[in-house]
Structure formats: C-alpha cells, structure tokens
Amino acid sequence: MSTDALDWQGLVDGIARDLAADVAAGAGEVARYIPALASVDPRRFGLAVATADGRVFATGDAGMRFSIQSISKVLTLALALRHAGDALWARVGREPSGTRFNSLVQLEFEHGIPRNPFINAGALVVTDVILEVLEDAKRTVLDLARALAGAPDLAYDAAVAEGERATGHRNRAMAWLMKDLGNLRHDPERVLDAYFHHCALAMDCRELARAGLVLAREGRGPDGGAVLSPAQSKHVNALMLTCGTYDAAGDFAYRVGLPAKSGVGGGILAVLPRHFSACVWAPGLDPAGNSLLGARALAMLSARSGLSLF
Ligand code: DON
C-alpha cells in the first residue's frame, strides 16, 4: 500500500482506541531502578508517525516528553558513524548478543569487544569514539537530537542522569573491564558520564518520530542535507532490526517487521525506510525490557497499514 493513500490519523487513533483498555490497566512493568522512572504513570500512551514527506500524525500522550533511554543509542551510533566512519567496527560488533543488554559475561569472553552498538557495552564504546572525534559527547548528541527533531529546547533530565549515575554499577563494571582490555581510550568515568546523560535525554513521540525520519530518508536531515550517507542509514536500520530490541529482536522482527530501537523508559522508535518513522510510548515493559503495549501498537501499525519490510 502507498503511504499517501493511507488515513494515517485514523490509523493511529484506531490503535489508541483498541489498546485503551490495556492502557487503562497499566499493562507491563515500569522500570524501577531509579525513582525518576519508577514514578512515571504506567497508563500513559502516545503514538506518532512521521511520513517521509514530513507530515506528522499523533495520538494520546504523543506530546509528553519521556526518558528516551536506549533509543539514544541510535543517535550516538549515527554520530559515531558520521564522524569516525567504519573505523568504529574494529571496536564493536554487528551481531545480536543473545544476552541481556547489560550482560558482563560475554564481554570478557570476547575480549572487551561488545557484540553490537545497542547493548550497553557497545554504546559505551560508541561514546568513547565520539569523545575521540568530537570531544564533547554530551553537547554533540544533544545538538543532533535538537536538529533532527526540530526542537531546540530538548534537554537532559538531570534527575534521570543522576539516578543513572547513582545506580550504574554494572555499566561502570563494563566500562572499567573494557578499559582493562584496551577498548576504551578515555577515562571510563568521563565516558560513563556522557552515556548516563544520553540515556537521560527527554523527548516526546512527535519529536522522536521526526528525528527518526533521517533513517527513512536515506540519511537526509530535515533540511535535505546529508547527516548520514545512504549506506550508513542502511547500516543503522539493519542493526536496529537485528539488535534494537534487546534479546527479543527476533520475536520483534517476526511480529512487527520494522527496524526499531527500544528504551526502558517505554519508548520504541521504528522506521520503514523510504516510508515513515514512528514512535510509541507506553511505560509498562515486558520481561525483555521492551514496551509491552508499544510493541503491540507497532505490530498493529504494520499489520493495519500493510507496511513493513516484508
Ligand atoms: O544503562 C542502563 O542500564 C539504563 N540506562 C538502561 C538503558 C536502556 O534503555 C536499555 N539499554 N540497552
């Protein structure tokens, strides 16, 4: 089906309506490792679709900012690829991990080379690469998010960043292990500080859907200029499909059929290259850490629109 012929607004409203009972019941488990996430109302639901021609269709709480958490790993990967190119791949792999996103075991077995850029260890290496080429990893990621979303007031949520810092012992262990194994060039605490802030970026569904358009437009940004090359955009999409939804990426691809990246704040960004970018937010998570109703909403979106990779 062509994107133009679709009643997108009817589609997103219909999905919200059909999920309303489950939203009201607060399906799933909100992330509880920091107070700033534990206190989020589990009955929130937002969905936005941005089409490749720049139209945005939104429903529910799509204008409410939330903690994007690991969705930021798409931004950091894009930035590292843009500025460091393929050199990145000497230090991080491109395979699904088959383990939880914060697993330490595999990292030691595999000599400090993380399986992919979307598990925590991989994002720490990506952040280290950004520090190498751009120096200010907090600022540059924020600037990219603002530019892609067209939202100059985007900011890091200080309470979330502080919560990440105070509880991030496992991330700290990974960073220091990689330092020991020679795969972090900077002070691990500096890398961690930037990484914790990236996780603490607050955006809403509309802003994330707009930002995701860069991956639907073969790397072109809002002004038409190249943010990524078409090949790099393809590479990021491929990694989202195979590694973007933690250890449930196979099941997610089966159900939804779109490249996607989730975060423990309950957001999921999904892309159909050349057609659209979508963002859903529902804070309750499934056991793998993906938004339970978010994944269901995206499965409905691909089924009802007839649009997916497959
Ligand atoms: O790094 C952490 O443990 C949290 N900020 C979780 C981030 C997330 O969404 C899952 N990561 N891949």
PDB file of C-alpha atoms and ligand atoms in Angstrom:
ATOM      1  CA  MET A   1       0.000   0.000   0.000  1.00  0.00           C
ATOM      2  CA  SER A   2       1.283   3.501  -0.723  1.00  0.00           C
ATOM      3  CA  THR A   3       1.943   5.811   2.219  1.00  0.00           C
ATOM      4  CA  ASP A   4      -0.006   8.658   0.600  1.00  0.00           C
ATOM      5  CA  ALA A   5      -3.243   6.703   0.300  1.00  0.00           C
ATOM      6  CA  LEU A   6      -3.385   5.861   3.976  1.00  0.00           C
ATOM      7  CA  ASP A   7      -5.610   7.538   6.535  1.00  0.00           C
ATOM      8  CA  TRP A   8      -2.740   7.836   8.993  1.00  0.00           C
ATOM      9  CA  GLN A   9      -4.662   9.842  11.561  1.00  0.00           C
ATOM     10  CA  GLY A  10      -7.481   7.300  11.553  1.00  0.00           C
ATOM     11  CA  LEU A  11      -4.900   4.537  11.855  1.00  0.00           C
ATOM     12  CA  VAL A  12      -3.079   5.913  14.912  1.00  0.00           C
ATOM     13  CA  ASP A  13      -6.342   6.923  16.612  1.00  0.00           C
ATOM     14  CA  GLY A  14      -7.772   3.454  15.971  1.00  0.00           C
ATOM     15  CA  ILE A  15      -4.736   1.786  17.536  1.00  0.00           C
ATOM     16  CA  ALA A  16      -5.003   4.012  20.618  1.00  0.00           C
ATOM     17  CA  ARG A  17      -8.708   3.241  20.877  1.00  0.00           C
ATOM     18  CA  ASP A  18      -8.204  -0.511  20.565  1.00  0.00           C
ATOM     19  CA  LEU A  19      -5.472  -0.510  23.211  1.00  0.00           C
ATOM     20  CA  ALA A  20      -7.307   1.828  25.594  1.00  0.00           C
ATOM     21  CA  ALA A  21      -8.487  -0.879  27.996  1.00  0.00           C
ATOM     22  CA  ASP A  22      -4.964  -2.321  28.325  1.00  0.00           C
ATOM     23  CA  VAL A  23      -3.515   1.197  28.703  1.00  0.00           C
ATOM     24  CA  ALA A  24      -6.010   1.922  31.496  1.00  0.00           C
ATOM     25  CA  ALA A  25      -4.991  -1.325  33.199  1.00  0.00           C
ATOM     26  CA  GLY A  26      -1.327  -0.242  33.069  1.00  0.00           C
ATOM     27  CA  ALA A  27      -0.090  -3.376  31.271  1.00  0.00           C
ATOM     28  CA  GLY A  28       3.560  -4.343  31.857  1.00  0.00           C
ATOM     29  CA  GLU A  29       6.103  -3.328  34.490  1.00  0.00           C
ATOM     30  CA  VAL A  30       7.511   0.187  34.662  1.00  0.00           C
ATOM     31  CA  ALA A  31      11.333   0.301  35.069  1.00  0.00           C
ATOM     32  CA  ARG A  32      12.064   0.697  38.765  1.00  0.00           C
ATOM     33  CA  TYR A  33      15.848   1.011  39.079  1.00  0.00           C
ATOM     34  CA  ILE A  34      15.660   4.793  39.562  1.00  0.00           C
ATOM     35  CA  PRO A  35      12.918   6.879  41.203  1.00  0.00           C
ATOM     36  CA  ALA A  36      12.526   9.175  38.187  1.00  0.00           C
ATOM     37  CA  LEU A  37      11.417   6.209  36.050  1.00  0.00           C
ATOM     38  CA  ALA A  38       9.547   4.324  38.791  1.00  0.00           C
ATOM     39  CA  SER A  39       7.263   7.310  39.322  1.00  0.00           C
ATOM     40  CA  VAL A  40       6.084   7.517  35.688  1.00  0.00           C
ATOM     41  CA  ASP A  41       2.348   6.841  35.290  1.00  0.00           C
ATOM     42  CA  PRO A  42       2.052   3.374  33.648  1.00  0.00           C
ATOM     43  CA  ARG A  43      -1.215   4.446  31.990  1.00  0.00           C
ATOM     44  CA  ARG A  44       0.455   6.782  29.516  1.00  0.00           C
ATOM     45  CA  PHE A  45       0.234   6.007  25.819  1.00  0.00           C
ATOM     46  CA  GLY A  46       1.452   8.079  22.907  1.00  0.00           C
ATOM     47  CA  LEU A  47       1.966   7.246  19.254  1.00  0.00           C
ATOM     48  CA  ALA A  48       3.271   9.408  16.422  1.00  0.00           C
ATOM     49  CA  VAL A  49       4.031   8.657  12.800  1.00  0.00           C
ATOM     50  CA  ALA A  50       6.121  10.964  10.626  1.00  0.00           C
ATOM     51  CA  THR A  51       5.886  10.202   6.923  1.00  0.00           C
ATOM     52  CA  ALA A  52       8.889  10.596   4.631  1.00  0.00           C
ATOM     53  CA  ASP A  53       7.260  13.696   3.098  1.00  0.00           C
ATOM     54  CA  GLY A  54       7.273  15.360   6.531  1.00  0.00           C
ATOM     55  CA  ARG A  55       3.681  15.002   7.753  1.00  0.00           C
ATOM     56  CA  VAL A  56       3.186  14.019  11.400  1.00  0.00           C
ATOM     57  CA  PHE A  57       0.155  12.157  12.775  1.00  0.00           C
ATOM     58  CA  ALA A  58      -0.132  11.714  16.508  1.00  0.00           C
ATOM     59  CA  THR A  59      -2.437  10.454  19.203  1.00  0.00           C
ATOM     60  CA  GLY A  60      -2.699  10.194  23.000  1.00  0.00           C
ATOM     61  CA  ASP A  61       0.297  11.381  25.023  1.00  0.00           C
ATOM     62  CA  ALA A  62       2.465  11.881  21.928  1.00  0.00           C
ATOM     63  CA  GLY A  63       3.331  15.409  23.081  1.00  0.00           C
ATOM     64  CA  MET A  64       4.561  14.396  26.524  1.00  0.00           C
ATOM     65  CA  ARG A  65       8.316  14.047  26.974  1.00  0.00           C
ATOM     66  CA  PHE A  66       9.720  10.862  28.484  1.00  0.00           C
ATOM     67  CA  SER A  67      13.144   9.387  29.126  1.00  0.00           C
ATOM     68  CA  ILE A  68      14.347   8.027  25.796  1.00  0.00           C
ATOM     69  CA  GLN A  69      16.951   5.795  27.477  1.00  0.00           C
ATOM     70  CA  SER A  70      18.444   3.358  24.977  1.00  0.00           C
ATOM     71  CA  ILE A  71      16.773   4.968  21.976  1.00  0.00           C
ATOM     72  CA  SER A  72      19.656   7.431  22.386  1.00  0.00           C
ATOM     73  CA  LYS A  73      21.944   4.617  21.201  1.00  0.00           C
ATOM     74  CA  VAL A  74      20.611   5.277  17.671  1.00  0.00           C
ATOM     75  CA  LEU A  75      21.722   8.908  17.913  1.00  0.00           C
ATOM     76  CA  THR A  76      25.147   8.039  19.299  1.00  0.00           C
ATOM     77  CA  LEU A  77      25.688   5.362  16.664  1.00  0.00           C
ATOM     78  CA  ALA A  78      24.681   7.794  13.912  1.00  0.00           C
ATOM     79  CA  LEU A  79      27.071  10.411  15.242  1.00  0.00           C
ATOM     80  CA  ALA A  80      29.977   7.979  15.578  1.00  0.00           C
ATOM     81  CA  LEU A  81      29.437   6.602  12.073  1.00  0.00           C
ATOM     82  CA  ARG A  82      29.150  10.078  10.649  1.00  0.00           C
ATOM     83  CA  HIS A  83      32.394  11.275  12.179  1.00  0.00           C
ATOM     84  CA  ALA A  84      34.520   8.154  12.588  1.00  0.00           C
ATOM     85  CA  GLY A  85      33.126   6.010   9.755  1.00  0.00           C
ATOM     86  CA  ASP A  86      33.881   2.325   9.521  1.00  0.00           C
ATOM     87  CA  ALA A  87      36.804   2.570  11.961  1.00  0.00           C
ATOM     88  CA  LEU A  88      34.142   2.039  14.623  1.00  0.00           C
ATOM     89  CA  TRP A  89      33.715  -1.591  13.567  1.00  0.00           C
ATOM     90  CA  ALA A  90      37.182  -2.533  14.748  1.00  0.00           C
ATOM     91  CA  ARG A  91      35.920  -1.953  18.281  1.00  0.00           C
ATOM     92  CA  VAL A  92      32.290  -3.076  18.282  1.00  0.00           C
ATOM     93  CA  GLY A  93      30.499  -5.931  16.511  1.00  0.00           C
ATOM     94  CA  ARG A  94      27.319  -6.145  14.467  1.00  0.00           C
ATOM     95  CA  GLU A  95      25.711  -9.318  15.780  1.00  0.00           C
ATOM     96  CA  PRO A  96      22.783  -9.832  18.152  1.00  0.00           C
ATOM     97  CA  SER A  97      24.137 -10.576  21.604  1.00  0.00           C
ATOM     98  CA  GLY A  98      21.712 -13.280  22.696  1.00  0.00           C
ATOM     99  CA  THR A  99      22.221 -11.960  26.226  1.00  0.00           C
ATOM    100  CA  ARG A 100      20.665  -9.195  28.278  1.00  0.00           C
ATOM    101  CA  PHE A 101      21.634  -5.643  27.313  1.00  0.00           C
ATOM    102  CA  ASN A 102      23.794  -5.232  30.412  1.00  0.00           C
ATOM    103  CA  SER A 103      25.464  -8.637  30.487  1.00  0.00           C
ATOM    104  CA  LEU A 104      29.111  -8.753  31.548  1.00  0.00           C
ATOM    105  CA  VAL A 105      29.843 -12.407  30.841  1.00  0.00           C
ATOM    106  CA  GLN A 106      30.088 -12.225  27.052  1.00  0.00           C
ATOM    107  CA  LEU A 107      32.207  -9.095  27.221  1.00  0.00           C
ATOM    108  CA  GLU A 108      35.068 -10.834  28.968  1.00  0.00           C
ATOM    109  CA  PHE A 109      34.880 -13.936  26.771  1.00  0.00           C
ATOM    110  CA  GLU A 110      35.015 -11.737  23.691  1.00  0.00           C
ATOM    111  CA  HIS A 111      37.998  -9.665  24.835  1.00  0.00           C
ATOM    112  CA  GLY A 112      36.149  -6.431  25.520  1.00  0.00           C
ATOM    113  CA  ILE A 113      34.622  -6.136  22.027  1.00  0.00           C
ATOM    114  CA  PRO A 114      30.853  -5.668  22.550  1.00  0.00           C
ATOM    115  CA  ARG A 115      28.586  -7.644  20.242  1.00  0.00           C
ATOM    116  CA  ASN A 116      26.767  -4.586  18.892  1.00  0.00           C
ATOM    117  CA  PRO A 117      26.332  -0.809  19.448  1.00  0.00           C
ATOM    118  CA  PHE A 118      22.892  -1.218  21.059  1.00  0.00           C
ATOM    119  CA  ILE A 119      23.865  -3.157  24.165  1.00  0.00           C
ATOM    120  CA  ASN A 120      25.227  -1.002  26.953  1.00  0.00           C
ATOM    121  CA  ALA A 121      28.867  -2.004  26.457  1.00  0.00           C
ATOM    122  CA  GLY A 122      28.573  -1.203  22.752  1.00  0.00           C
ATOM    123  CA  ALA A 123      27.102   2.201  23.451  1.00  0.00           C
ATOM    124  CA  LEU A 124      29.942   2.919  25.873  1.00  0.00           C
ATOM    125  CA  VAL A 125      32.484   2.192  23.119  1.00  0.00           C
ATOM    126  CA  VAL A 126      30.487   4.327  20.677  1.00  0.00           C
ATOM    127  CA  THR A 127      30.550   7.159  23.241  1.00  0.00           C
ATOM    128  CA  ASP A 128      34.313   6.731  23.632  1.00  0.00           C
ATOM    129  CA  VAL A 129      34.652   7.083  19.834  1.00  0.00           C
ATOM    130  CA  ILE A 130      32.525  10.245  19.874  1.00  0.00           C
ATOM    131  CA  LEU A 131      34.769  11.702  22.589  1.00  0.00           C
ATOM    132  CA  GLU A 132      37.752  10.963  20.395  1.00  0.00           C
ATOM    133  CA  VAL A 133      36.470  12.755  17.314  1.00  0.00           C
ATOM    134  CA  LEU A 134      34.199  15.440  18.788  1.00  0.00           C
ATOM    135  CA  GLU A 135      35.394  15.888  22.397  1.00  0.00           C
ATOM    136  CA  ASP A 136      32.042  16.920  23.853  1.00  0.00           C
ATOM    137  CA  ALA A 137      29.857  13.830  23.666  1.00  0.00           C
ATOM    138  CA  LYS A 138      27.022  15.339  25.715  1.00  0.00           C
ATOM    139  CA  ARG A 139      26.697  18.506  23.676  1.00  0.00           C
ATOM    140  CA  THR A 140      27.062  16.923  20.244  1.00  0.00           C
ATOM    141  CA  VAL A 141      24.394  14.284  20.884  1.00  0.00           C
ATOM    142  CA  LEU A 142      22.030  16.915  22.251  1.00  0.00           C
ATOM    143  CA  ASP A 143      22.678  19.154  19.242  1.00  0.00           C
ATOM    144  CA  LEU A 144      21.977  16.280  16.843  1.00  0.00           C
ATOM    145  CA  ALA A 145      18.719  15.400  18.624  1.00  0.00           C
ATOM    146  CA  ARG A 146      17.607  19.040  18.580  1.00  0.00           C
ATOM    147  CA  ALA A 147      18.411  19.448  14.901  1.00  0.00           C
ATOM    148  CA  LEU A 148      16.759  16.210  13.782  1.00  0.00           C
ATOM    149  CA  ALA A 149      13.652  16.733  15.921  1.00  0.00           C
ATOM    150  CA  GLY A 150      13.373  20.445  15.137  1.00  0.00           C
ATOM    151  CA  ALA A 151      13.167  21.053  18.882  1.00  0.00           C
ATOM    152  CA  PRO A 152      15.831  23.486  20.118  1.00  0.00           C
ATOM    153  CA  ASP A 153      14.688  23.191  23.736  1.00  0.00           C
ATOM    154  CA  LEU A 154      15.439  19.473  24.146  1.00  0.00           C
ATOM    155  CA  ALA A 155      17.421  18.809  27.325  1.00  0.00           C
ATOM    156  CA  TYR A 156      18.866  16.091  29.505  1.00  0.00           C
ATOM    157  CA  ASP A 157      16.727  15.329  32.550  1.00  0.00           C
ATOM    158  CA  ALA A 158      19.105  15.980  35.453  1.00  0.00           C
ATOM    159  CA  ALA A 159      17.214  13.734  37.903  1.00  0.00           C
ATOM    160  CA  VAL A 160      17.350  10.797  35.477  1.00  0.00           C
ATOM    161  CA  ALA A 161      21.053  11.377  34.754  1.00  0.00           C
ATOM    162  CA  GLU A 162      21.784  11.471  38.468  1.00  0.00           C
ATOM    163  CA  GLY A 163      19.765   8.277  39.001  1.00  0.00           C
ATOM    164  CA  GLU A 164      21.728   6.545  36.241  1.00  0.00           C
ATOM    165  CA  ARG A 165      24.987   7.673  37.814  1.00  0.00           C
ATOM    166  CA  ALA A 166      23.997   6.587  41.305  1.00  0.00           C
ATOM    167  CA  THR A 167      22.803   3.119  40.248  1.00  0.00           C
ATOM    168  CA  GLY A 168      25.002   2.432  37.218  1.00  0.00           C
ATOM    169  CA  HIS A 169      27.356  -0.039  38.912  1.00  0.00           C
ATOM    170  CA  ARG A 170      27.067  -2.626  36.175  1.00  0.00           C
ATOM    171  CA  ASN A 171      27.733  -0.052  33.450  1.00  0.00           C
ATOM    172  CA  ARG A 172      30.721   1.099  35.480  1.00  0.00           C
ATOM    173  CA  ALA A 173      31.965  -2.504  35.688  1.00  0.00           C
ATOM    174  CA  MET A 174      31.647  -2.859  31.901  1.00  0.00           C
ATOM    175  CA  ALA A 175      33.460   0.399  31.227  1.00  0.00           C
ATOM    176  CA  TRP A 176      36.367  -0.488  33.511  1.00  0.00           C
ATOM    177  CA  LEU A 177      36.560  -4.034  32.116  1.00  0.00           C
ATOM    178  CA  MET A 178      36.811  -2.603  28.597  1.00  0.00           C
ATOM    179  CA  LYS A 179      39.434  -0.130  29.799  1.00  0.00           C
ATOM    180  CA  ASP A 180      41.429  -3.051  31.155  1.00  0.00           C
ATOM    181  CA  LEU A 181      41.011  -4.939  27.872  1.00  0.00           C
ATOM    182  CA  GLY A 182      42.123  -1.920  25.835  1.00  0.00           C
ATOM    183  CA  ASN A 183      38.827  -0.969  24.193  1.00  0.00           C
ATOM    184  CA  LEU A 184      38.201   2.365  25.944  1.00  0.00           C
ATOM    185  CA  ARG A 185      40.618   5.196  25.218  1.00  0.00           C
ATOM    186  CA  HIS A 186      39.224   7.797  27.641  1.00  0.00           C
ATOM    187  CA  ASP A 187      38.734   7.897  31.379  1.00  0.00           C
ATOM    188  CA  PRO A 188      35.850   5.435  31.944  1.00  0.00           C
ATOM    189  CA  GLU A 189      34.165   7.917  34.299  1.00  0.00           C
ATOM    190  CA  ARG A 190      34.056  10.526  31.529  1.00  0.00           C
ATOM    191  CA  VAL A 191      32.581   8.007  29.084  1.00  0.00           C
ATOM    192  CA  LEU A 192      30.023   6.918  31.694  1.00  0.00           C
ATOM    193  CA  ASP A 193      29.013  10.495  32.477  1.00  0.00           C
ATOM    194  CA  ALA A 194      28.228  11.140  28.802  1.00  0.00           C
ATOM    195  CA  TYR A 195      26.471   7.769  28.435  1.00  0.00           C
ATOM    196  CA  PHE A 196      24.286   8.396  31.505  1.00  0.00           C
ATOM    197  CA  HIS A 197      23.268  11.753  30.080  1.00  0.00           C
ATOM    198  CA  HIS A 198      22.422  10.252  26.683  1.00  0.00           C
ATOM    199  CA  CYS A 199      20.056   7.834  28.464  1.00  0.00           C
ATOM    200  CA  ALA A 200      18.515  10.822  30.278  1.00  0.00           C
ATOM    201  CA  LEU A 201      17.506  12.756  27.175  1.00  0.00           C
ATOM    202  CA  ALA A 202      13.798  13.644  27.330  1.00  0.00           C
ATOM    203  CA  MET A 203      11.793  13.696  24.094  1.00  0.00           C
ATOM    204  CA  ASP A 204       8.192  13.124  23.084  1.00  0.00           C
ATOM    205  CA  CYS A 205       6.821  10.760  20.420  1.00  0.00           C
ATOM    206  CA  ARG A 206       6.379  13.503  17.829  1.00  0.00           C
ATOM    207  CA  GLU A 207       9.973  14.662  18.290  1.00  0.00           C
ATOM    208  CA  LEU A 208      11.376  11.144  18.127  1.00  0.00           C
ATOM    209  CA  ALA A 209       9.307  10.257  15.056  1.00  0.00           C
ATOM    210  CA  ARG A 210      10.575  13.406  13.344  1.00  0.00           C
ATOM    211  CA  ALA A 211      14.167  12.662  14.363  1.00  0.00           C
ATOM    212  CA  GLY A 212      13.820   9.078  13.093  1.00  0.00           C
ATOM    213  CA  LEU A 213      12.969  10.359   9.638  1.00  0.00           C
ATOM    214  CA  VAL A 214      16.692  10.644   8.925  1.00  0.00           C
ATOM    215  CA  LEU A 215      16.666   6.833   8.727  1.00  0.00           C
ATOM    216  CA  ALA A 216      13.592   6.803   6.491  1.00  0.00           C
ATOM    217  CA  ARG A 217      15.163   9.358   4.146  1.00  0.00           C
ATOM    218  CA  GLU A 218      18.399   7.524   3.449  1.00  0.00           C
ATOM    219  CA  GLY A 219      20.368   9.696   5.849  1.00  0.00           C
ATOM    220  CA  ARG A 220      18.971  13.087   4.845  1.00  0.00           C
ATOM    221  CA  GLY A 221      18.166  15.530   7.659  1.00  0.00           C
ATOM    222  CA  PRO A 222      15.212  17.939   7.912  1.00  0.00           C
ATOM    223  CA  ASP A 223      16.862  20.472   5.578  1.00  0.00           C
ATOM    224  CA  GLY A 224      17.663  17.805   2.990  1.00  0.00           C
ATOM    225  CA  GLY A 225      21.389  17.788   3.788  1.00  0.00           C
ATOM    226  CA  ALA A 226      23.242  14.527   4.389  1.00  0.00           C
ATOM    227  CA  VAL A 227      23.508  13.580   8.056  1.00  0.00           C
ATOM    228  CA  LEU A 228      24.457  10.033   7.122  1.00  0.00           C
ATOM    229  CA  SER A 229      25.312   8.513   3.777  1.00  0.00           C
ATOM    230  CA  PRO A 230      22.594   6.245   2.325  1.00  0.00           C
ATOM    231  CA  ALA A 231      24.829   3.273   3.155  1.00  0.00           C
ATOM    232  CA  GLN A 232      25.238   4.399   6.779  1.00  0.00           C
ATOM    233  CA  SER A 233      21.493   4.883   7.095  1.00  0.00           C
ATOM    234  CA  LYS A 234      21.002   1.349   5.780  1.00  0.00           C
ATOM    235  CA  HIS A 235      23.558   0.068   8.283  1.00  0.00           C
ATOM    236  CA  VAL A 236      21.816   1.713  11.260  1.00  0.00           C
ATOM    237  CA  ASN A 237      18.442   0.328  10.131  1.00  0.00           C
ATOM    238  CA  ALA A 238      19.920  -3.158   9.748  1.00  0.00           C
ATOM    239  CA  LEU A 239      21.342  -3.037  13.256  1.00  0.00           C
ATOM    240  CA  MET A 240      18.027  -1.826  14.637  1.00  0.00           C
ATOM    241  CA  LEU A 241      16.266  -4.782  13.032  1.00  0.00           C
ATOM    242  CA  THR A 242      18.745  -7.361  14.302  1.00  0.00           C
ATOM    243  CA  CYS A 243      19.795  -5.861  17.654  1.00  0.00           C
ATOM    244  CA  GLY A 244      17.479  -2.946  18.523  1.00  0.00           C
ATOM    245  CA  THR A 245      15.014  -4.599  20.875  1.00  0.00           C
ATOM    246  CA  TYR A 246      17.407  -6.321  23.258  1.00  0.00           C
ATOM    247  CA  ASP A 247      17.283 -10.071  23.405  1.00  0.00           C
ATOM    248  CA  ALA A 248      13.823 -10.117  21.814  1.00  0.00           C
ATOM    249  CA  ALA A 249      14.860  -8.741  18.407  1.00  0.00           C
ATOM    250  CA  GLY A 250      13.928 -11.955  16.592  1.00  0.00           C
ATOM    251  CA  ASP A 251      10.434 -12.016  18.044  1.00  0.00           C
ATOM    252  CA  PHE A 252      10.033  -8.277  17.424  1.00  0.00           C
ATOM    253  CA  ALA A 253      11.041  -8.644  13.761  1.00  0.00           C
ATOM    254  CA  TYR A 254       8.570 -11.516  13.448  1.00  0.00           C
ATOM    255  CA  ARG A 255       5.715  -9.544  14.984  1.00  0.00           C
ATOM    256  CA  VAL A 256       6.402  -6.035  13.677  1.00  0.00           C
ATOM    257  CA  GLY A 257       8.756  -6.405  10.724  1.00  0.00           C
ATOM    258  CA  LEU A 258      10.378  -2.989  11.164  1.00  0.00           C
ATOM    259  CA  PRO A 259      13.819  -1.829  12.299  1.00  0.00           C
ATOM    260  CA  ALA A 260      13.302  -0.492  15.816  1.00  0.00           C
ATOM    261  CA  LYS A 261      15.092   0.644  18.941  1.00  0.00           C
ATOM    262  CA  SER A 262      13.519   0.467  22.366  1.00  0.00           C
ATOM    263  CA  GLY A 263      14.380   2.045  25.702  1.00  0.00           C
ATOM    264  CA  VAL A 264      13.496   1.102  29.272  1.00  0.00           C
ATOM    265  CA  GLY A 265      11.577   4.387  29.561  1.00  0.00           C
ATOM    266  CA  GLY A 266       8.921   2.608  27.459  1.00  0.00           C
ATOM    267  CA  GLY A 267       9.610   4.258  24.122  1.00  0.00           C
ATOM    268  CA  ILE A 268      10.173   2.452  20.830  1.00  0.00           C
ATOM    269  CA  LEU A 269      11.334   4.149  17.638  1.00  0.00           C
ATOM    270  CA  ALA A 270      10.570   2.221  14.455  1.00  0.00           C
ATOM    271  CA  VAL A 271      11.416   3.011  10.847  1.00  0.00           C
ATOM    272  CA  LEU A 272      10.281   1.853   7.449  1.00  0.00           C
ATOM    273  CA  PRO A 273      12.981   3.116   5.074  1.00  0.00           C
ATOM    274  CA  ARG A 274      11.592   5.439   2.372  1.00  0.00           C
ATOM    275  CA  HIS A 275       8.136   5.477   4.010  1.00  0.00           C
ATOM    276  CA  PHE A 276       7.890   6.548   7.645  1.00  0.00           C
ATOM    277  CA  SER A 277       9.301   6.754  11.127  1.00  0.00           C
ATOM    278  CA  ALA A 278       7.095   6.031  14.142  1.00  0.00           C
ATOM    279  CA  CYS A 279       7.486   6.415  17.859  1.00  0.00           C
ATOM    280  CA  VAL A 280       5.318   4.833  20.505  1.00  0.00           C
ATOM    281  CA  TRP A 281       5.484   5.363  24.257  1.00  0.00           C
ATOM    282  CA  ALA A 282       3.842   3.147  26.854  1.00  0.00           C
ATOM    283  CA  PRO A 283       5.926   2.853  30.053  1.00  0.00           C
ATOM    284  CA  GLY A 284       4.993  -0.729  31.043  1.00  0.00           C
ATOM    285  CA  LEU A 285       7.706  -3.152  29.900  1.00  0.00           C
ATOM    286  CA  ASP A 286       7.642  -6.843  29.005  1.00  0.00           C
ATOM    287  CA  PRO A 287      10.184  -9.255  30.573  1.00  0.00           C
ATOM    288  CA  ALA A 288      12.749  -8.478  27.848  1.00  0.00           C
ATOM    289  CA  GLY A 289      12.584  -4.754  28.681  1.00  0.00           C
ATOM    290  CA  ASN A 290      10.574  -3.611  25.652  1.00  0.00           C
ATOM    291  CA  SER A 291       7.383  -1.592  25.987  1.00  0.00           C
ATOM    292  CA  LEU A 292       4.640  -4.214  26.100  1.00  0.00           C
ATOM    293  CA  LEU A 293       1.871  -2.119  24.581  1.00  0.00           C
ATOM    294  CA  GLY A 294       4.360  -0.231  22.435  1.00  0.00           C
ATOM    295  CA  ALA A 295       5.375  -3.431  20.644  1.00  0.00           C
ATOM    296  CA  ARG A 296       1.720  -4.375  20.301  1.00  0.00           C
ATOM    297  CA  ALA A 297       0.880  -0.951  18.855  1.00  0.00           C
ATOM    298  CA  LEU A 298       3.661  -1.214  16.287  1.00  0.00           C
ATOM    299  CA  ALA A 299       2.525  -4.715  15.302  1.00  0.00           C
ATOM    300  CA  MET A 300      -0.946  -3.237  14.739  1.00  0.00           C
ATOM    301  CA  LEU A 301       0.530  -0.341  12.764  1.00  0.00           C
ATOM    302  CA  SER A 302       2.412  -2.609  10.375  1.00  0.00           C
ATOM    303  CA  ALA A 303      -0.494  -5.065  10.025  1.00  0.00           C
ATOM    304  CA  ARG A 304      -3.179  -2.404   9.501  1.00  0.00           C
ATOM    305  CA  SER A 305      -1.117  -0.249   7.140  1.00  0.00           C
ATOM    306  CA  GLY A 306       0.178  -3.237   5.202  1.00  0.00           C
ATOM    307  CA  LEU A 307       3.586  -1.591   5.504  1.00  0.00           C
ATOM    308  CA  SER A 308       6.626  -3.405   6.813  1.00  0.00           C
ATOM    309  CA  LEU A 309       9.986  -4.545   5.490  1.00  0.00           C
ATOM    310  CA  PHE A 310       8.467  -7.837   4.492  1.00  0.00           C
TER     311      PHE A 310
HETATM  312  O1  DON B   1      22.242   1.807  31.034  1.00  0.00           O
HETATM  313  C1  DON B   1      21.283   1.429  31.661  1.00  0.00           C
HETATM  314  O2  DON B   1      21.347   0.443  32.386  1.00  0.00           O
HETATM  315  C2  DON B   1      19.949   2.105  31.554  1.00  0.00           C
HETATM  316  N1  DON B   1      20.052   3.481  31.268  1.00  0.00           N
HETATM  317  C3  DON B   1      19.092   1.344  30.555  1.00  0.00           C
HETATM  318  C4  DON B   1      19.071   1.878  29.161  1.00  0.00           C
HETATM  319  C5  DON B   1      18.141   1.079  28.307  1.00  0.00           C
HETATM  320  O3  DON B   1      17.099   1.567  27.901  1.00  0.00           O
HETATM  321  C6  DON B   1      18.484  -0.324  27.990  1.00  0.00           C
HETATM  322  N2  DON B   1      19.715  -0.414  27.293  1.00  0.00           N
HETATM  323  N3  DON B   1      20.131  -1.008  26.378  1.00  0.00           N
END
